[in-house]
Amino acid sequence: MNTNKFPLLATAAALAVLSGTASAATATPAAALGYRCSTSTQTIDDAGYSGPAPDNWDIKIQTCAARSGSTVYAYAELTWDGPHFYAATNATIFDGAKVRLKIMASREGTDPVVTERDFQLKDRLEEATSSGDRDGHYRTPTISHQAGSGAYADAVLYLDWHKDGHGYQNHDYKGSPTV
């Protein structure tokens, strides 16, 4: 750009870059949406342990959805409070753990899945402080898909407890309001 011919335009562009407003056009559209959310909590027993120590996990999932035109955006936010009885900070508690985030189409009868994605949680859930405290928080990345009216987000937690022999057990959480 020849700044001699357009000095005001060059000055405005330079100010936009310096003030950070030039990046507004590149911001993700999902970040500016008004999400509608539902939250539910479950207390889940460690199926791989049957001893006397308290072994329940309190896991809360907030499932959120928003719409921009025909595109629906969704994310899930998890918080957990794990038991303190595990002997080591690096204990193997799960053979696998994941949350499946889905965008569903609200229909009469069974609601079909429009799109879904799994997010691994095993390492996050097993992470502990030096005192063995296993509390944590995780927000999934946002997923999106084109969907008709009445779409919503849904989340299912899958836990495969170490050495319980049952594989993944699913725990359904409350879906978001429709958008």
XYZ file of N, CA, C and O in Angstrom:
716
model
N 0.858 -1.175 0.000
C 0.000 0.000 0.000
C 0.897 1.228 0.000
O 1.831 1.332 0.777
N 0.592 2.144 -0.862
C 1.324 3.392 -0.931
C 0.764 4.327 0.135
O -0.323 4.869 -0.003
N 1.493 4.517 1.197
C 0.996 5.324 2.311
C 0.993 6.814 1.984
O 0.337 7.587 2.670
N 1.737 7.237 0.949
C 1.716 8.647 0.572
C 0.369 9.034 -0.025
O -0.104 10.139 0.162
N -0.296 8.119 -0.774
C -1.573 8.418 -1.393
C -2.736 8.319 -0.402
O -3.720 9.004 -0.541
N -2.627 7.428 0.590
C -3.721 7.170 1.528
C -3.227 7.257 2.974
O -3.254 6.289 3.709
N -2.794 8.422 3.432
C -2.212 8.508 4.777
C -3.204 8.193 5.892
O -2.853 7.581 6.886
N -4.475 8.574 5.748
C -5.445 8.287 6.800
C -5.751 6.793 6.869
O -5.909 6.227 7.953
N -5.839 6.123 5.717
C -6.095 4.692 5.683
C -4.942 3.928 6.321
O -5.149 3.005 7.113
N -3.719 4.316 6.014
C -2.553 3.656 6.593
C -2.514 3.862 8.105
O -2.201 2.946 8.865
N -2.838 5.069 8.556
C -2.852 5.361 9.988
C -3.924 4.537 10.697
O -3.686 3.961 11.757
N -5.118 4.430 10.104
C -6.208 3.647 10.703
C -5.835 2.170 10.773
O -6.086 1.498 11.778
N -5.215 1.654 9.723
C -4.803 0.245 9.724
C -3.739 -0.004 10.780
O -3.779 -1.007 11.497
N -2.789 0.906 10.905
C -1.731 0.751 11.902
C -2.309 0.794 13.314
O -1.925 -0.005 14.180
N -3.253 1.696 13.566
C -3.879 1.778 14.884
C -4.679 0.518 15.199
O -4.691 0.054 16.334
N -5.356 -0.036 14.200
C -6.134 -1.258 14.413
C -5.227 -2.412 14.799
O -5.540 -3.196 15.701
N -4.083 -2.519 14.131
C -3.142 -3.587 14.455
C -2.580 -3.391 15.857
O -2.512 -4.322 16.654
N -2.192 -2.162 16.199
C -1.620 -1.893 17.511
C -2.631 -2.098 18.635
O -2.286 -2.545 19.717
N -3.899 -1.762 18.397
C -4.896 -1.892 19.455
C -5.469 -3.291 19.560
O -6.198 -3.609 20.493
N -5.162 -4.137 18.587
C -5.656 -5.505 18.643
C -7.016 -5.685 18.001
O -7.531 -6.787 17.947
N -7.620 -4.622 17.485
C -8.947 -4.765 16.880
C -8.876 -5.380 15.498
O -9.886 -5.855 14.996
N -7.726 -5.427 14.879
C -7.612 -6.020 13.553
C -7.843 -7.519 13.607
O -8.217 -8.121 12.624
N -7.627 -8.145 14.752
C -7.800 -9.592 14.859
C -9.246 -10.000 15.068
O -9.562 -11.175 15.040
N -10.149 -9.050 15.267
C -11.551 -9.394 15.528
C -12.163 -10.175 14.377
O -12.994 -11.058 14.589
N -11.769 -9.911 13.165
C -12.318 -10.623 12.020
C -11.861 -12.073 11.985
O -12.521 -12.915 11.388
N -10.750 -12.398 12.629
C -10.250 -13.766 12.615
C -10.657 -14.551 13.860
O -10.322 -15.708 13.984
N -11.363 -13.920 14.791
C -11.809 -14.625 15.995
C -12.830 -15.691 15.609
O -13.578 -15.533 14.652
N -12.851 -16.790 16.351
C -13.777 -17.863 16.033
C -15.209 -17.417 16.289
O -15.505 -16.812 17.319
N -16.105 -17.712 15.355
C -17.485 -17.284 15.556
C -18.145 -17.977 16.743
O -19.040 -17.430 17.365
N -17.703 -19.182 17.082
C -18.300 -19.918 18.189
C -18.074 -19.228 19.526
O -18.873 -19.359 20.441
N -17.000 -18.454 19.646
C -16.683 -17.795 20.914
C -17.670 -16.680 21.253
O -17.878 -16.372 22.418
N -18.297 -16.071 20.255
C -19.176 -14.936 20.489
C -20.652 -15.328 20.633
O -21.490 -14.472 20.847
N -20.973 -16.594 20.516
C -22.366 -17.036 20.551
C -22.921 -17.085 21.966
O -22.175 -17.242 22.929
N -24.233 -16.989 22.063
C -24.911 -17.139 23.349
C -25.281 -18.603 23.560
O -26.269 -19.084 23.003
N -24.489 -19.310 24.339
C -24.714 -20.746 24.556
C -25.839 -20.973 25.553
O -25.996 -20.223 26.506
N -26.596 -22.039 25.327
C -27.621 -22.503 26.260
C -27.102 -23.802 26.855
O -26.693 -24.704 26.117
N -27.108 -23.910 28.180
C -26.451 -25.031 28.856
C -27.366 -25.725 29.861
O -28.267 -25.104 30.419
N -27.070 -26.988 30.083
C -27.683 -27.773 31.156
C -26.560 -28.457 31.918
O -25.551 -28.850 31.334
N -26.762 -28.615 33.227
C -25.742 -29.234 34.068
C -26.352 -30.385 34.852
O -27.469 -30.279 35.352
N -25.613 -31.480 34.944
C -26.042 -32.597 35.790
C -24.802 -33.229 36.417
O -23.703 -33.139 35.886
N -25.012 -33.842 37.581
C -23.927 -34.457 38.349
C -24.292 -35.894 38.670
O -25.446 -36.199 38.957
N -23.291 -36.763 38.626
C -23.487 -38.152 39.023
C -22.384 -38.552 39.994
O -21.235 -38.125 39.860
N -22.755 -39.366 40.958
C -21.781 -39.997 41.836
C -21.582 -41.403 41.305
O -22.530 -42.180 41.206
N -20.326 -41.713 40.938
C -20.018 -42.962 40.250
C -19.045 -43.777 41.090
O -17.992 -43.288 41.488
N -19.392 -45.023 41.329
C -18.579 -45.936 42.120
C -17.442 -46.499 41.283
O -17.638 -46.863 40.120
N -16.256 -46.598 41.859
C -15.109 -47.237 41.206
C -15.382 -48.731 41.152
O -15.266 -49.435 42.158
N -15.755 -49.233 39.970
C -16.116 -50.644 39.812
C -14.910 -51.575 39.914
O -15.072 -52.788 40.050
N -13.703 -51.025 39.894
C -12.503 -51.844 40.006
C -12.020 -52.012 41.437
O -11.013 -52.654 41.691
N -12.750 -51.432 42.400
C -12.340 -51.496 43.809
C -13.555 -51.846 44.656
O -14.627 -51.248 44.503
N -13.372 -52.822 45.546
C -14.497 -53.211 46.408
C -14.121 -53.205 47.885
O -14.758 -53.861 48.692
N -13.091 -52.437 48.238
C -12.635 -52.392 49.624
C -13.434 -51.424 50.479
O -14.439 -50.862 50.045
N -12.948 -51.205 51.702
C -13.692 -50.383 52.662
C -13.535 -48.872 52.466
O -14.340 -48.112 52.988
N -12.513 -48.439 51.750
C -12.274 -46.992 51.607
C -13.315 -46.359 50.675
O -13.808 -47.005 49.755
N -13.661 -45.094 50.903
C -14.588 -44.398 50.002
C -13.963 -44.314 48.601
O -12.811 -43.918 48.457
N -14.723 -44.721 47.596
C -14.159 -44.782 46.243
C -15.059 -44.144 45.187
O -14.905 -44.399 44.003
N -15.989 -43.305 45.600
C -16.904 -42.685 44.644
C -16.301 -41.429 44.027
O -15.590 -40.676 44.691
N -16.641 -41.207 42.769
C -16.259 -40.020 42.027
C -17.504 -39.174 41.805
O -18.530 -39.686 41.346
N -17.442 -37.891 42.102
C -18.516 -36.961 41.768
C -18.092 -36.253 40.483
O -17.104 -35.513 40.475
N -18.855 -36.510 39.416
C -18.505 -35.951 38.107
C -19.688 -35.145 37.583
O -20.788 -35.665 37.429
N -19.420 -33.864 37.325
C -20.432 -32.947 36.818
C -20.087 -32.599 35.380
O -18.928 -32.332 35.054
N -21.124 -32.612 34.516
C -20.933 -32.206 33.121
C -21.958 -31.137 32.781
O -23.154 -31.318 32.989
N -21.458 -30.029 32.263
C -22.308 -28.978 31.720
C -22.231 -29.117 30.202
O -21.141 -29.047 29.622
N -23.382 -29.337 29.565
C -23.452 -29.528 28.121
C -24.078 -28.285 27.510
O -25.157 -27.860 27.933
N -23.404 -27.696 26.516
C -23.827 -26.404 25.978
C -23.937 -26.444 24.454
O -23.135 -27.100 23.788
N -24.919 -25.704 23.931
C -25.117 -25.594 22.488
C -25.509 -24.168 22.135
O -26.130 -23.460 22.934
N -25.150 -23.765 20.928
C -25.521 -22.453 20.391
C -25.706 -22.599 18.889
O -25.206 -23.549 18.276
N -26.418 -21.670 18.321
C -26.687 -21.705 16.883
C -26.290 -20.381 16.250
O -26.494 -19.310 16.811
N -25.746 -20.482 15.038
C -25.506 -19.334 14.175
C -25.975 -19.742 12.791
O -25.324 -20.564 12.133
N -27.121 -19.242 12.387
C -27.711 -19.666 11.118
C -28.074 -21.137 11.189
O -28.751 -21.579 12.114
N -27.576 -21.910 10.239
C -27.872 -23.346 10.245
C -26.796 -24.168 10.945
O -26.892 -25.389 11.009
N -25.779 -23.507 11.498
C -24.694 -24.232 12.167
C -24.912 -24.247 13.671
O -25.173 -23.209 14.281
N -24.807 -25.438 14.239
C -24.929 -25.619 15.689
C -23.538 -25.893 16.246
O -22.784 -26.694 15.688
N -23.207 -25.231 17.350
C -21.930 -25.395 18.032
C -22.199 -26.021 19.392
O -23.217 -25.739 20.023
N -21.275 -26.868 19.856
C -21.468 -27.535 21.147
C -20.127 -27.763 21.834
O -19.096 -27.955 21.181
N -20.177 -27.741 23.165
C -19.025 -28.141 23.971
C -19.545 -28.709 25.287
O -20.701 -28.530 25.650
N -18.672 -29.417 25.991
C -18.998 -29.943 27.315
C -17.900 -29.508 28.273
O -16.720 -29.478 27.923
N -18.318 -29.160 29.478
C -17.376 -28.764 30.529
C -17.545 -29.727 31.695
O -18.646 -29.879 32.218
N -16.459 -30.397 32.063
C -16.486 -31.403 33.120
C -15.718 -30.921 34.331
O -14.666 -30.295 34.203
N -16.243 -31.232 35.510
C -15.496 -31.068 36.757
C -15.664 -32.358 37.541
O -16.708 -33.015 37.458
N -14.634 -32.743 38.270
C -14.708 -33.979 39.040
C -13.996 -33.839 40.367
O -13.086 -33.047 40.536
N -14.487 -34.646 41.291
C -13.916 -34.748 42.628
C -13.726 -36.240 42.870
O -14.691 -36.961 43.118
N -12.490 -36.698 42.760
C -12.187 -38.111 42.943
C -11.816 -38.410 44.383
O -11.476 -37.511 45.158
N -11.865 -39.680 44.746
C -11.524 -40.065 46.120
C -10.029 -39.900 46.399
O -9.214 -39.904 45.493
N -9.705 -39.802 47.666
C -8.318 -39.585 48.087
C -7.632 -40.873 48.545
O -6.500 -40.831 48.993
N -8.300 -42.020 48.418
C -7.750 -43.225 49.015
C -6.672 -43.908 48.177
O -5.931 -44.737 48.686
N -6.557 -43.604 46.882
C -5.570 -44.293 46.043
C -4.176 -44.082 46.618
O -3.800 -42.975 46.982
N -3.416 -45.156 46.674
C -2.139 -45.156 47.383
C -1.098 -44.232 46.769
O -0.344 -43.602 47.480
N -1.037 -44.155 45.473
C 0.041 -43.406 44.831
C -0.514 -42.275 43.981
O -1.656 -42.312 43.538
N 0.335 -41.274 43.754
C -0.095 -40.180 42.893
C -0.146 -40.618 41.435
O -0.783 -39.984 40.622
N 0.525 -41.719 41.089
C 0.520 -42.209 39.712
C -0.258 -43.525 39.593
O 0.104 -44.396 38.813
N -1.317 -43.697 40.347
C -2.113 -44.926 40.337
C -2.807 -45.116 38.991
O -3.221 -44.156 38.356
N -2.926 -46.374 38.568
C -3.718 -46.704 37.392
C -5.133 -47.006 37.872
O -5.368 -48.014 38.527
N -6.048 -46.138 37.559
C -7.430 -46.255 38.019
C -8.334 -46.708 36.882
O -9.275 -47.458 37.089
N -8.022 -46.263 35.680
C -8.843 -46.556 34.511
C -8.023 -47.277 33.443
O -6.840 -47.019 33.290
N -8.695 -48.160 32.705
C -8.108 -48.680 31.473
C -8.438 -47.734 30.330
O -7.789 -47.740 29.298
N -9.465 -46.923 30.515
C -9.852 -45.908 29.538
C -10.923 -45.013 30.124
O -11.697 -45.433 30.983
N -10.969 -43.788 29.665
C -12.005 -42.843 30.082
C -12.130 -41.797 28.984
O -11.130 -41.299 28.468
N -13.376 -41.501 28.608
C -13.608 -40.508 27.560
C -15.005 -39.924 27.707
O -15.882 -40.513 28.349
N -15.191 -38.751 27.134
C -16.513 -38.153 27.052
C -16.853 -38.067 25.568
O -16.015 -37.689 24.748
N -18.065 -38.454 25.235
C -18.543 -38.357 23.855
C -19.515 -37.183 23.792
O -20.541 -37.176 24.461
N -19.164 -36.196 22.993
C -19.993 -35.019 22.792
C -20.726 -35.192 21.468
O -20.113 -35.513 20.449
N -22.038 -34.982 21.496
C -22.859 -35.191 20.301
C -23.731 -33.973 20.042
O -24.146 -33.303 20.987
N -23.988 -33.725 18.781
C -25.040 -32.793 18.397
C -26.173 -33.656 17.874
O -25.984 -34.489 16.989
N -27.343 -33.468 18.478
C -28.513 -34.294 18.177
C -29.580 -33.437 17.484
O -29.703 -32.251 17.777
N -30.356 -34.077 16.625
C -31.506 -33.421 16.006
C -32.745 -33.841 16.785
O -33.017 -35.025 16.931
N -33.476 -32.881 17.314
C -34.669 -33.179 18.095
C -35.801 -33.566 17.146
O -36.223 -32.782 16.305
N -36.239 -34.803 17.258
C -37.293 -35.338 16.401
C -38.312 -36.080 17.257
O -38.029 -36.451 18.391
N -39.454 -36.353 16.690
C -40.418 -37.205 17.364
C -39.846 -38.616 17.355
O -39.343 -39.093 16.341
N -39.874 -39.277 18.488
C -39.259 -40.599 18.600
C -37.805 -40.461 18.999
O -37.431 -39.570 19.754
N -36.953 -41.320 18.470
C -35.522 -41.302 18.790
C -34.832 -40.158 18.057
O -34.999 -40.000 16.855
N -34.053 -39.375 18.808
C -33.330 -38.249 18.219
C -32.051 -38.747 17.552
O -31.201 -39.355 18.219
N -31.887 -38.493 16.256
C -30.669 -38.951 15.579
C -29.459 -38.082 15.911
O -29.587 -36.885 16.162
N -28.285 -38.714 15.894
C -27.020 -38.012 16.088
C -26.641 -37.351 14.764
O -26.617 -37.997 13.724
N -26.370 -36.054 14.813
C -25.941 -35.323 13.624
C -24.425 -35.453 13.471
O -23.913 -35.696 12.397
N -23.708 -35.283 14.578
C -22.257 -35.477 14.607
C -21.846 -35.779 16.040
O -22.556 -35.445 16.990
N -20.702 -36.426 16.202
C -20.188 -36.727 17.541
C -18.672 -36.803 17.500
O -18.074 -37.031 16.442
N -18.086 -36.612 18.675
C -16.623 -36.698 18.795
C -16.271 -37.118 20.208
O -16.891 -36.665 21.174
N -15.291 -38.008 20.325
C -14.810 -38.472 21.626
C -13.592 -37.661 22.056
O -12.726 -37.342 21.233
N -13.532 -37.372 23.360
C -12.394 -36.666 23.954
C -11.866 -37.521 25.102
O -12.614 -37.862 26.019
N -10.588 -37.882 25.044
C -9.971 -38.770 26.027
C -9.768 -38.058 27.362
O -9.351 -36.904 27.405
N -10.058 -38.785 28.449
C -9.971 -38.201 29.796
C -9.083 -38.988 30.759
O -8.836 -38.525 31.865
N -8.661 -40.187 30.395
C -7.961 -41.074 31.327
C -6.827 -40.359 32.067
O -6.775 -40.363 33.296
N -5.926 -39.747 31.333
C -4.777 -39.089 31.970
C -5.205 -37.923 32.856
O -4.647 -37.712 33.934
N -6.212 -37.184 32.433
C -6.698 -36.051 33.236
C -7.323 -36.534 34.548
O -7.109 -35.954 35.600
N -8.132 -37.600 34.479
C -8.788 -38.108 35.682
C -7.796 -38.731 36.659
O -7.980 -38.648 37.871
N -6.756 -39.363 36.141
C -5.778 -40.021 37.011
C -4.745 -39.060 37.574
O -4.054 -39.395 38.537
N -4.639 -37.882 37.016
C -3.661 -36.904 37.507
C -3.988 -36.513 38.943
O -5.137 -36.273 39.289
N -2.972 -36.468 39.773
C -3.184 -36.168 41.190
C -2.125 -35.205 41.705
O -1.040 -35.094 41.149
N -2.463 -34.544 42.785
C -1.491 -33.709 43.475
C -0.577 -34.616 44.293
O -0.812 -35.827 44.398
N 0.427 -34.056 44.911
C 1.348 -34.852 45.720
C 0.652 -35.513 46.906
O 1.112 -36.515 47.429
N -0.499 -34.975 47.312
C -1.237 -35.584 48.423
C -2.275 -36.608 47.943
O -3.020 -37.154 48.748
N -2.323 -36.848 46.626
C -3.257 -37.837 46.093
C -4.628 -37.286 45.760
O -5.545 -38.042 45.459
N -4.787 -35.972 45.779
C -6.076 -35.351 45.473
C -6.325 -35.419 43.966
O -5.486 -35.009 43.169
N -7.486 -35.943 43.590
C -7.833 -36.086 42.177
C -9.079 -35.268 41.845
O -10.128 -35.798 41.539
N -8.947 -33.976 41.908
C -10.012 -33.071 41.506
C -9.554 -32.400 40.220
O -8.364 -32.138 40.045
N -10.498 -32.112 39.340
C -10.059 -31.496 38.101
C -11.186 -30.874 37.304
O -12.352 -30.920 37.682
N -10.792 -30.317 36.173
C -11.687 -29.585 35.298
C -11.188 -29.761 33.867
O -9.981 -29.768 33.615
N -12.121 -29.890 32.918
C -11.758 -29.982 31.507
C -12.916 -29.474 30.667
O -14.071 -29.824 30.918
N -12.601 -28.658 29.692
C -13.596 -28.206 28.711
C -13.187 -28.746 27.355
O -12.050 -28.542 26.918
N -14.103 -29.418 26.702
C -13.800 -29.975 25.384
C -13.631 -28.847 24.379
O -14.177 -27.754 24.570
N -12.942 -29.127 23.294
C -13.001 -28.186 22.181
C -14.446 -28.126 21.652
O -15.245 -29.031 21.881
N -14.756 -27.078 20.931
C -16.091 -26.916 20.366
C -16.215 -27.730 19.088
O -15.302 -27.730 18.258
N -17.339 -28.436 18.957
C -17.648 -29.123 17.706
C -18.793 -28.371 17.047
O -19.531 -27.628 17.711
N -18.954 -28.547 15.741
C -20.042 -27.864 15.044
C -20.504 -28.704 13.866
O -19.775 -29.559 13.358
N -21.737 -28.440 13.467
C -22.304 -29.133 12.315
C -23.571 -28.395 11.901
O -24.237 -27.793 12.745
N -23.902 -28.469 10.636
C -25.163 -27.889 10.196
C -26.295 -28.791 10.657
O -26.223 -30.010 10.522
N -27.319 -28.179 11.222
C -28.455 -28.945 11.732
C -29.705 -28.087 11.642
O -29.639 -26.863 11.776
N -30.826 -28.745 11.441
C -32.101 -28.051 11.388
C -32.506 -27.532 12.753
O -31.793 -27.700 13.745
N -33.668 -26.916 12.805
C -34.139 -26.356 14.068
C -34.357 -27.465 15.091
O -34.640 -28.610 14.742
N -34.214 -27.114 16.334
C -34.430 -28.077 17.406
C -33.245 -28.973 17.686
O -33.398 -30.042 18.249
N -32.043 -28.560 17.341
C -30.852 -29.356 17.649
C -30.382 -29.041 19.070
O -30.686 -27.998 19.631
N -29.643 -29.972 19.664
C -29.105 -29.777 21.007
C -27.827 -30.583 21.167
O -27.518 -31.450 20.355
N -27.088 -30.292 22.233
C -25.855 -31.025 22.551
C -26.159 -32.081 23.607
O -27.016 -31.879 24.469
N -25.455 -33.186 23.532
C -25.617 -34.271 24.491
C -24.231 -34.806 24.843
O -23.321 -34.759 24.013
N -24.074 -35.311 26.068
C -22.782 -35.833 26.502
C -22.970 -37.170 27.212
O -23.910 -37.342 27.989
N -22.068 -38.089 26.902
C -22.044 -39.397 27.557
C -20.622 -39.619 28.054
O -19.656 -39.450 27.298
N -20.495 -39.988 29.324
C -19.202 -40.291 29.928
C -18.992 -41.796 29.868
O -19.863 -42.571 30.269
N -17.860 -42.227 29.346
C -17.511 -43.649 29.269
C -16.314 -43.904 30.168
O -15.260 -43.281 29.996
N -16.473 -44.806 31.138
C -15.390 -45.167 32.056
C -15.138 -46.659 31.971
O -16.065 -47.461 32.063
N -13.870 -47.029 31.808
C -13.440 -48.425 31.833
C -12.493 -48.550 33.025
O -11.332 -48.164 32.964
N -13.026 -49.084 34.131
C -12.264 -49.173 35.372
C -11.191 -50.241 35.245
O -11.417 -51.310 34.677
N -10.015 -49.957 35.802
C -8.871 -50.864 35.727
C -9.186 -52.209 36.377
O -9.628 -52.261 37.530
N -8.998 -53.258 35.628
C -9.120 -54.653 36.074
C -10.516 -55.042 36.565
O -10.657 -55.962 37.351
N -11.573 -54.353 36.104
C -12.908 -54.793 36.530
C -13.515 -55.791 35.543
O -14.501 -56.446 35.859
N -12.948 -55.895 34.332
C -13.400 -56.884 33.367
C -14.687 -56.549 32.647
O -15.237 -57.380 31.930
N -15.201 -55.323 32.783
C -16.478 -54.976 32.157
C -16.345 -54.050 30.958
O -17.348 -53.747 30.316
N -15.162 -53.576 30.651
C -15.007 -52.634 29.542
C -15.640 -51.294 29.885
O -15.894 -50.975 31.046
N -15.920 -50.533 28.834
C -16.507 -49.206 29.041
C -17.945 -49.317 29.533
O -18.753 -50.050 28.980
N -18.241 -48.553 30.589
C -19.608 -48.397 31.091
C -20.008 -46.951 30.814
O -19.237 -46.037 31.093
N -21.218 -46.772 30.262
C -21.617 -45.405 29.918
C -22.479 -44.774 31.002
O -23.223 -45.444 31.710
N -22.332 -43.460 31.111
C -23.072 -42.645 32.073
C -23.640 -41.463 31.289
O -22.896 -40.582 30.850
N -24.960 -41.452 31.109
C -25.612 -40.388 30.353
C -25.798 -39.149 31.205
O -26.195 -39.246 32.373
N -25.546 -38.011 30.614
C -25.742 -36.726 31.279
C -26.824 -35.936 30.544
O -27.151 -36.236 29.389
N -27.352 -34.948 31.205
C -28.439 -34.139 30.663
C -27.964 -33.339 29.447
O -26.913 -32.695 29.494
N -28.759 -33.370 28.382
C -28.452 -32.604 27.186
C -28.767 -31.133 27.360
O -29.516 -30.734 28.270
N -28.222 -30.320 26.499
C -28.467 -28.870 26.551
C -29.901 -28.574 26.102
O -30.553 -29.426 25.492
N -30.380 -27.384 26.368
C -31.642 -26.977 25.763
C -31.498 -26.927 24.233
O -30.385 -26.784 23.708
N -32.592 -27.036 23.525
C -32.537 -26.980 22.065
C -32.231 -25.551 21.587
O -32.563 -24.581 22.256
N -31.562 -25.487 20.461
C -31.220 -24.196 19.861
C -31.695 -24.163 18.420
O -31.926 -25.158 17.804
